Amino acid sequence: MIPLLPKVAAFLSRPQGARIGGAEVMADGMLDVRNPSDDTTLAQVAACGAHEADLAVRAALRTFDASWRDMAPDDRSRRLWRLAELIDIDAPGFCMDDALDNGKPFAKA
């Protein structure tokens, strides 16, 4: 097995809340995320329910109503390109997370 990247190991080592409106929200319960290839626990994540879903919908509507809808197309384009750059920078970590979560070889991710 390929050793975990430090960023991935740090991320998986602590319980993860839901990201809602730019903040981490912990739910009442936690769920184990399991590696399907060997059934080990990878991480614990918030077991979100109706309350968290409502918070997420309200946060998304605020964001859409306040900024994205009225943003000039050039500004939207710049933000999307910046998001792509950030994803590219952390691509190895995203690939490792994807491989672990799906139980597939890292090279396939």
Short mmCIF file of C-alpha atoms in Angstrom, two decimals:
data_model
loop_
_atom_site.label_atom_id
_atom_site.label_comp_id
_atom_site.label_asym_id
_atom_site.label_seq_id
_atom_site.Cartn_x
_atom_site.Cartn_y
_atom_site.Cartn_z
CA MET A 1 0.00 0.00 0.00
CA ILE A 2 1.17 3.53 -0.80
CA PRO A 3 1.85 5.58 2.36
CA LEU A 4 -0.70 8.28 3.04
CA LEU A 5 0.24 11.79 2.08
CA PRO A 6 0.61 13.93 5.23
CA LYS A 7 -2.36 16.16 4.28
CA VAL A 8 -4.55 13.10 3.72
CA ALA A 9 -3.45 11.46 6.98
CA ALA A 10 -4.16 14.68 8.90
CA PHE A 11 -7.59 15.03 7.28
CA LEU A 12 -8.59 11.44 7.99
CA SER A 13 -7.31 11.52 11.58
CA ARG A 14 -10.02 13.79 12.95
CA PRO A 15 -13.82 13.64 12.84
CA GLN A 16 -15.17 15.65 9.92
CA GLY A 17 -18.20 17.88 10.11
CA ALA A 18 -20.23 19.07 7.18
CA ARG A 19 -19.00 22.23 5.45
CA ILE A 20 -21.99 24.57 5.43
CA GLY A 21 -21.81 28.27 4.67
CA GLY A 22 -18.06 28.36 5.10
CA ALA A 23 -18.11 26.73 8.54
CA GLU A 24 -17.75 23.21 9.85
CA VAL A 25 -21.01 21.94 11.32
CA MET A 26 -21.01 18.87 13.54
CA ALA A 27 -24.18 16.78 13.54
CA ASP A 28 -25.62 14.89 16.50
CA GLY A 29 -24.05 11.63 15.36
CA MET A 30 -21.09 10.37 13.38
CA LEU A 31 -20.78 7.79 10.59
CA ASP A 32 -17.79 5.60 9.84
CA VAL A 33 -16.41 5.88 6.31
CA ARG A 34 -15.07 2.46 5.40
CA ASN A 35 -12.56 1.38 2.79
CA PRO A 36 -14.48 -1.12 0.65
CA SER A 37 -11.33 -3.04 -0.28
CA ASP A 38 -10.46 -4.09 3.29
CA ASP A 39 -13.36 -2.82 5.45
CA THR A 40 -11.11 -0.64 7.62
CA THR A 41 -12.44 2.63 8.98
CA LEU A 42 -10.96 5.55 7.07
CA ALA A 43 -12.62 8.42 8.90
CA GLN A 44 -15.66 9.57 10.80
CA VAL A 45 -18.01 12.11 9.28
CA ALA A 46 -21.04 13.98 10.54
CA ALA A 47 -24.28 12.04 10.20
CA CYS A 48 -26.26 14.95 8.79
CA GLY A 49 -30.01 15.00 8.92
CA ALA A 50 -32.86 17.33 8.03
CA HIS A 51 -31.54 20.20 10.16
CA GLU A 52 -28.13 20.21 8.46
CA ALA A 53 -29.75 19.86 5.03
CA ASP A 54 -31.92 22.89 5.78
CA LEU A 55 -28.85 24.88 6.88
CA ALA A 56 -27.02 23.88 3.68
CA VAL A 57 -29.92 24.86 1.42
CA ARG A 58 -30.27 28.24 3.14
CA ALA A 59 -26.51 28.86 2.89
CA ALA A 60 -26.50 27.93 -0.81
CA LEU A 61 -29.43 30.23 -1.53
CA ARG A 62 -27.75 33.13 0.31
CA THR A 63 -24.56 32.62 -1.68
CA PHE A 64 -26.35 32.32 -5.00
CA ASP A 65 -28.64 35.28 -4.35
CA ALA A 66 -25.88 37.51 -3.00
CA SER A 67 -23.04 37.00 -5.38
CA TRP A 68 -22.98 34.39 -8.14
CA ARG A 69 -26.17 35.45 -9.88
CA ASP A 70 -25.10 39.08 -10.23
CA MET A 71 -21.43 38.40 -10.94
CA ALA A 72 -20.05 39.38 -14.33
CA PRO A 73 -19.25 36.40 -16.58
CA ASP A 74 -15.54 37.31 -16.60
CA ASP A 75 -15.46 37.23 -12.80
CA ARG A 76 -17.22 33.87 -12.75
CA SER A 77 -14.72 32.54 -15.26
CA ARG A 78 -11.75 33.75 -13.18
CA ARG A 79 -13.16 32.08 -10.06
CA LEU A 80 -13.79 28.80 -11.85
CA TRP A 81 -10.26 28.82 -13.29
CA ARG A 82 -8.87 29.54 -9.81
CA LEU A 83 -10.87 26.61 -8.42
CA ALA A 84 -9.41 24.40 -11.14
CA GLU A 85 -5.90 25.57 -10.23
CA LEU A 86 -6.46 24.76 -6.55
CA ILE A 87 -7.82 21.31 -7.43
CA ASP A 88 -4.78 20.71 -9.63
CA ILE A 89 -2.41 21.70 -6.80
CA ASP A 90 -4.00 19.15 -4.47
CA ALA A 91 -4.71 16.51 -7.14
CA PRO A 92 -2.55 13.81 -5.47
CA GLY A 93 -4.49 14.22 -2.23
CA PHE A 94 -7.85 14.15 -4.01
CA CYS A 95 -6.77 11.04 -5.91
CA MET A 96 -5.64 9.34 -2.71
CA ASP A 97 -8.95 10.18 -0.97
CA ASP A 98 -10.86 8.86 -3.98
CA ALA A 99 -8.83 5.65 -4.14
CA LEU A 100 -9.31 4.95 -0.44
CA ASP A 101 -13.00 5.82 -0.44
CA ASN A 102 -13.70 3.62 -3.46
CA GLY A 103 -11.29 0.80 -2.67
CA LYS A 104 -9.42 1.12 -5.92
CA PRO A 105 -5.72 1.34 -6.71
CA PHE A 106 -4.19 4.81 -6.41
CA ALA A 107 -2.97 4.62 -10.03
CA LYS A 108 -6.60 4.25 -11.21
CA ALA A 109 -7.76 7.31 -9.27
#
